[in-house]
Coordinates of C-alpha atoms in Angstrom, one line a residue:
M193 CA 131.2 116.9 91.1
V194 CA 131.4 115.3 94.7
D195 CA 128.7 116.4 97.0
I196 CA 131.1 116.1 99.9
T197 CA 134.4 114.8 101.3
V198 CA 134.9 113.1 104.7
A199 CA 138.4 114.0 105.7
I200 CA 140.3 111.7 108.5
P201 CA 143.5 113.0 109.6
T202 CA 145.4 110.5 111.3
Y203 CA 149.0 110.1 112.7
N204 CA 150.1 106.2 113.1
G205 CA 146.4 105.3 113.2
A206 CA 146.8 101.9 111.4
A207 CA 145.5 100.2 114.3
R208 CA 142.5 102.6 114.5
L209 CA 141.6 103.3 111.1
P210 CA 139.6 100.1 110.0
A211 CA 137.1 100.7 112.7
V212 CA 136.3 103.9 111.2
L213 CA 136.7 103.0 107.6
E214 CA 134.0 99.8 108.8
K215 CA 131.3 102.4 109.6
L216 CA 131.6 104.8 106.9
R217 CA 131.9 101.8 104.3
S218 CA 128.0 100.8 106.0
Q219 CA 126.6 104.3 105.9
T220 CA 123.2 104.7 104.7
G221 CA 120.9 107.2 103.0
T222 CA 124.0 108.3 100.5
E223 CA 122.4 106.8 97.2
Q224 CA 121.9 110.3 96.1
I225 CA 124.8 111.9 97.8
N226 CA 128.0 111.9 95.7
W227 CA 130.9 111.6 98.3
E228 CA 134.5 110.5 99.1
I229 CA 137.1 109.7 101.8
L230 CA 140.0 111.2 102.1
I231 CA 143.0 110.2 104.5
I232 CA 145.5 112.7 105.7
D233 CA 148.8 111.1 106.8
N234 CA 150.5 113.6 109.2
N235 CA 153.6 111.8 108.5
S236 CA 153.1 108.8 110.4
T237 CA 155.9 106.1 111.2
D238 CA 153.5 102.8 111.4
N239 CA 151.8 101.2 108.5
T240 CA 149.2 103.7 107.7
A241 CA 150.1 104.2 103.8
E242 CA 150.3 100.6 103.5
L243 CA 146.8 100.0 105.1
I244 CA 145.2 102.5 103.1
K245 CA 146.7 101.1 99.5
N246 CA 145.4 97.4 100.6
Y247 CA 141.6 99.2 101.1
Q248 CA 142.1 100.7 97.6
K249 CA 143.4 97.5 95.9
E250 CA 141.1 95.6 97.4
R251 CA 138.1 97.8 96.8
Q252 CA 136.6 97.2 100.3
I253 CA 134.9 100.8 100.3
T254 CA 132.5 101.3 97.1
V255 CA 133.1 105.2 97.6
P256 CA 136.2 106.8 96.4
L257 CA 139.1 106.2 99.2
K258 CA 142.0 108.9 98.6
Y259 CA 145.2 109.2 100.4
C260 CA 147.6 112.2 101.1
L261 CA 150.7 112.6 103.0
E262 CA 151.3 115.6 105.2
T263 CA 154.6 115.9 106.5
K264 CA 154.0 119.0 108.7
K265 CA 153.1 117.6 111.8
G266 CA 150.0 119.3 113.6
V267 CA 146.5 118.4 113.3
A268 CA 146.0 122.2 112.1
F269 CA 148.2 121.2 109.0
A270 CA 146.8 118.1 108.3
R271 CA 143.2 120.1 108.0
K272 CA 144.4 122.6 106.0
R273 CA 145.9 120.1 103.3
A274 CA 142.3 118.3 103.7
I275 CA 140.4 121.8 102.8
K276 CA 143.1 122.1 99.6
E277 CA 142.7 118.6 98.6
S278 CA 139.0 118.4 98.8
Q279 CA 136.7 119.4 95.5
A280 CA 133.5 119.3 97.3
P281 CA 131.7 122.1 99.0
L282 CA 131.7 120.5 102.2
I283 CA 134.4 118.9 104.3
A284 CA 133.2 116.7 107.2
F285 CA 136.3 116.1 109.5
L286 CA 136.6 112.9 111.7
D287 CA 139.4 111.7 113.7
D288 CA 140.8 108.1 113.3
D289 CA 139.4 107.5 117.0
N290 CA 135.7 108.8 115.9
L291 CA 133.0 106.3 115.1
P292 CA 130.2 107.9 113.4
A293 CA 126.5 106.6 113.1
L294 CA 125.7 104.8 110.1
D295 CA 123.5 108.0 109.0
W296 CA 126.2 110.5 109.6
V297 CA 127.4 111.4 106.2
E298 CA 123.4 111.5 105.5
K299 CA 122.8 114.0 108.2
A300 CA 126.2 115.8 107.6
Y301 CA 124.8 116.6 104.0
Q302 CA 121.5 117.3 104.9
F303 CA 122.1 120.0 107.4
A304 CA 124.4 122.2 104.7
Q305 CA 121.0 122.2 102.9
E306 CA 118.8 123.3 105.5
Y307 CA 121.1 125.9 107.1
P308 CA 122.7 127.7 104.1
Q309 CA 124.4 130.1 106.2
A310 CA 126.3 127.7 108.4
G311 CA 130.0 128.0 107.9
V312 CA 130.7 125.3 110.6
Y313 CA 128.7 122.8 112.2
A314 CA 129.4 120.3 115.2
S315 CA 128.1 117.0 116.0
H316 CA 126.7 115.1 119.0
V317 CA 129.8 113.1 120.2
D318 CA 129.5 110.8 123.1
G319 CA 132.4 108.9 124.7
S320 CA 133.0 105.5 124.2
Y321 CA 135.2 104.8 127.4
E322 CA 137.5 101.9 127.8
I323 CA 137.2 102.5 131.5
E324 CA 134.6 104.1 134.0
P325 CA 135.7 108.0 133.8
P326 CA 136.4 109.9 136.9
K327 CA 133.3 111.4 139.3
N328 CA 131.9 114.5 137.7
F329 CA 134.0 113.9 134.2
E330 CA 131.1 115.6 132.5
R331 CA 132.4 119.2 133.7
I332 CA 135.8 118.6 131.7
A333 CA 134.4 116.2 129.1
G334 CA 134.9 119.0 126.5
F335 CA 138.4 118.9 126.7
L336 CA 138.2 115.4 125.1
G337 CA 135.8 116.8 122.5
I338 CA 132.7 115.3 124.0
T339 CA 130.0 117.6 122.5
Q340 CA 126.1 117.4 124.0
R341 CA 123.8 120.4 123.4
G342 CA 120.6 118.8 123.7
D343 CA 118.2 117.3 121.2
K344 CA 117.8 120.4 119.1
P345 CA 120.2 122.4 116.8
Y346 CA 121.9 125.0 118.7
F347 CA 123.2 127.8 117.5
Y348 CA 126.6 129.6 118.9
D349 CA 125.7 133.2 119.4
P350 CA 129.0 135.2 119.1
K351 CA 128.1 137.2 122.4
K352 CA 128.6 134.1 124.4
K353 CA 131.9 133.4 123.3
V354 CA 131.2 129.5 123.4
L355 CA 132.2 127.6 120.4
P356 CA 132.6 123.9 119.8
P357 CA 135.4 121.5 120.1
G358 CA 136.7 120.3 116.5
L359 CA 135.8 116.8 117.2
A360 CA 133.3 115.7 114.0
L361 CA 133.1 119.2 112.6
V362 CA 131.6 120.0 109.2
V363 CA 132.9 123.0 107.4
R364 CA 131.9 124.7 104.5
K365 CA 134.8 124.9 102.0
Q366 CA 133.6 128.9 100.9
A367 CA 133.5 129.8 104.5
W368 CA 137.1 128.2 105.5
C369 CA 138.7 129.7 102.0
E370 CA 137.6 133.0 102.6
S371 CA 137.9 133.3 106.4
V372 CA 141.0 131.3 107.8
P373 CA 144.2 132.6 107.0
E374 CA 146.9 130.4 105.1
E375 CA 149.1 130.8 108.4
T376 CA 147.4 130.3 111.8
F377 CA 149.2 130.5 115.1
L378 CA 148.1 127.4 116.6
T379 CA 148.9 123.9 115.6
G380 CA 148.0 121.8 118.2
P381 CA 150.1 120.3 120.8
L382 CA 153.3 119.2 119.3
G383 CA 156.9 119.0 120.8
D384 CA 157.8 121.8 122.9
N385 CA 154.6 123.7 122.0
R386 CA 151.6 122.8 124.3
L387 CA 149.3 125.2 122.7
A388 CA 145.9 123.4 121.8
S389 CA 142.7 125.1 120.6
E390 CA 143.7 125.1 117.1
D391 CA 140.3 124.1 115.9
I392 CA 138.8 127.2 118.1
E393 CA 140.9 129.3 115.9
A394 CA 139.9 128.5 112.5
I395 CA 136.2 128.3 113.7
L396 CA 136.5 132.0 115.3
Y397 CA 138.0 133.2 112.0
I398 CA 135.0 131.9 110.4
Q399 CA 132.6 133.4 112.7
K400 CA 134.1 136.5 112.6
K401 CA 133.5 136.6 108.8
G402 CA 129.7 136.6 109.5
W403 CA 129.4 132.8 109.1
E404 CA 126.9 130.7 111.5
I405 CA 128.4 128.1 113.9
W406 CA 126.2 125.5 115.0
Y407 CA 125.5 122.1 116.6
S408 CA 123.3 119.3 115.1
P409 CA 122.0 116.7 117.3
M410 CA 121.5 114.2 114.2
L411 CA 125.1 113.8 113.3
K412 CA 125.8 111.2 116.1
T413 CA 129.3 110.2 116.7
Y414 CA 131.4 108.2 119.3
H415 CA 134.8 109.2 120.4
Q416 CA 136.9 106.0 121.3
I417 CA 138.6 107.0 124.9
P418 CA 141.5 104.5 125.8
A419 CA 142.3 104.1 129.6
Y420 CA 145.2 106.3 129.3
R421 CA 143.3 109.4 128.4
L422 CA 141.6 109.2 131.5
E423 CA 144.7 108.9 133.6
R424 CA 145.4 112.2 135.7
N425 CA 148.6 113.3 134.2
Y426 CA 147.0 113.0 130.8
L427 CA 143.7 115.1 131.7
I428 CA 145.9 117.5 133.3
N429 CA 147.9 118.3 130.5
I430 CA 144.9 118.9 128.2
S431 CA 143.8 121.0 130.7
R432 CA 147.2 122.7 130.5
N433 CA 147.2 123.1 126.8
T434 CA 143.8 124.5 126.5
G435 CA 144.5 127.1 129.3
L436 CA 147.8 128.2 127.4
A437 CA 146.1 129.4 124.6
R438 CA 143.3 131.4 126.0
H439 CA 144.7 134.4 125.9
Y440 CA 145.1 134.2 122.3
I441 CA 141.8 132.9 121.3
R442 CA 140.5 136.0 123.8
M443 CA 142.5 138.7 121.8
L444 CA 141.2 137.2 118.6
R445 CA 137.9 138.2 119.5
L446 CA 138.7 141.6 119.7
K447 CA 139.3 144.4 117.3
P448 CA 142.9 145.5 117.4
W449 CA 142.2 148.5 119.3
Q450 CA 140.8 146.8 122.1
R451 CA 143.1 144.7 123.0
P452 CA 145.7 146.8 125.0
L453 CA 142.5 148.1 126.8
L454 CA 140.5 144.7 127.7
C455 CA 144.2 142.3 128.2
P456 CA 144.6 143.5 131.6
L457 CA 141.1 143.3 132.6
G458 CA 141.1 139.7 131.3
L459 CA 144.0 138.9 133.4
V460 CA 143.1 140.7 136.7
N461 CA 139.5 138.5 135.9
D462 CA 141.2 135.3 135.4
I463 CA 143.7 135.4 138.7
R464 CA 140.4 136.3 140.7
K465 CA 138.8 133.2 139.3
A466 CA 142.0 131.0 140.0
I467 CA 142.3 132.5 143.6
A468 CA 138.8 131.8 144.3
Y469 CA 138.5 128.1 143.1
Y470 CA 141.7 127.4 144.9
L471 CA 140.6 128.8 148.3
K472 CA 137.4 126.6 147.5
H473 CA 138.4 123.5 146.5
R474 CA 142.3 123.6 147.7
K475 CA 141.6 120.5 150.0
A476 CA 140.4 118.3 147.2
L477 CA 143.1 118.9 144.3
K478 CA 145.5 115.8 145.0
T479 CA 142.5 113.5 145.2
D480 CA 139.7 114.9 142.8
V481 CA 141.1 114.5 139.4
V482 CA 138.3 116.7 137.9
A483 CA 139.1 119.5 140.4
A484 CA 142.7 119.3 139.6
C485 CA 142.0 119.7 135.9
E486 CA 139.5 122.8 136.3
M487 CA 142.4 124.2 138.4
E488 CA 145.0 123.5 135.9
F489 CA 143.1 125.3 133.2
L490 CA 142.3 128.5 135.2
R491 CA 146.2 128.5 136.4
S492 CA 147.4 128.2 132.9
S493 CA 145.1 130.9 131.7
V494 CA 146.6 133.2 134.2
I495 CA 149.7 132.5 132.8
S496 CA 148.7 132.2 129.0
P497 CA 149.6 135.6 128.1
F498 CA 153.1 135.6 129.4
Y499 CA 153.6 131.9 127.9
L500 CA 152.4 133.5 124.3
W501 CA 155.0 136.4 124.7
Q502 CA 157.8 133.8 125.7
W503 CA 156.9 131.7 122.8
K504 CA 156.7 134.4 120.5
Q505 CA 160.4 135.7 121.3
R506 CA 161.7 132.1 120.6
D507 CA 160.1 132.4 117.1

């Protein structure tokens, strides 16, 4: 029986995957762990499939290396496919630009044994930047999956309404299967669909079912961030995508009877925050990319319920 599957969703990741696979090939402390690697090709148009076939043929990696094609584009579909394909009780997700520390698999497996009620737990994710990030970048680093919650395990209390981003998450398969519906609303930004937070939607379903959500500082990973992801337009676009999904995530936290009562209150509060932020930072919005991103997130949060209504009408 497989103890843990390391699942890597990828789209046109042939140039990035070798670095991830090299880190996985060099894992330590896994002698007593039965694990595997699963590549979920999200309909790539490059030579991702050929790359993995070559790895399999040459047996460069000693643990089983599996490959499957998921033709429905979107990170949410790729992750769901990984859950279905894996026979392990634990699925550890890595993006194709996320490099794990050499003891990541060992620590991921150990954490599940120590915290049996953890349905999902997040890694400590540092950024590995091609160029210097903008000043005060830490205020928006979470939009790129950077997760730093200190040097002790951190419990995500449902009352605080905060959840980790989806980078380098480990999911207990039982928790996912009994919590996350087959059809979810958010699939990740794709084409005309600009809604992000597909990872938060899945985690929230698991939390609402009673499973605990944790962060482990022992699971260290490094997010490779090229220069273009630090450009103003890219960062503002991510901020917008996250803000546009905020209303849906907020409503998902509530019971159905609460939604019509609390929806107007949430909108009023978002408007208040957006106006206050604009008045305080309006002179810096053209020159300060971090302030511009925060403003865009707040503005998109205000638009979110109307955008979602329009999106549902199109469906």
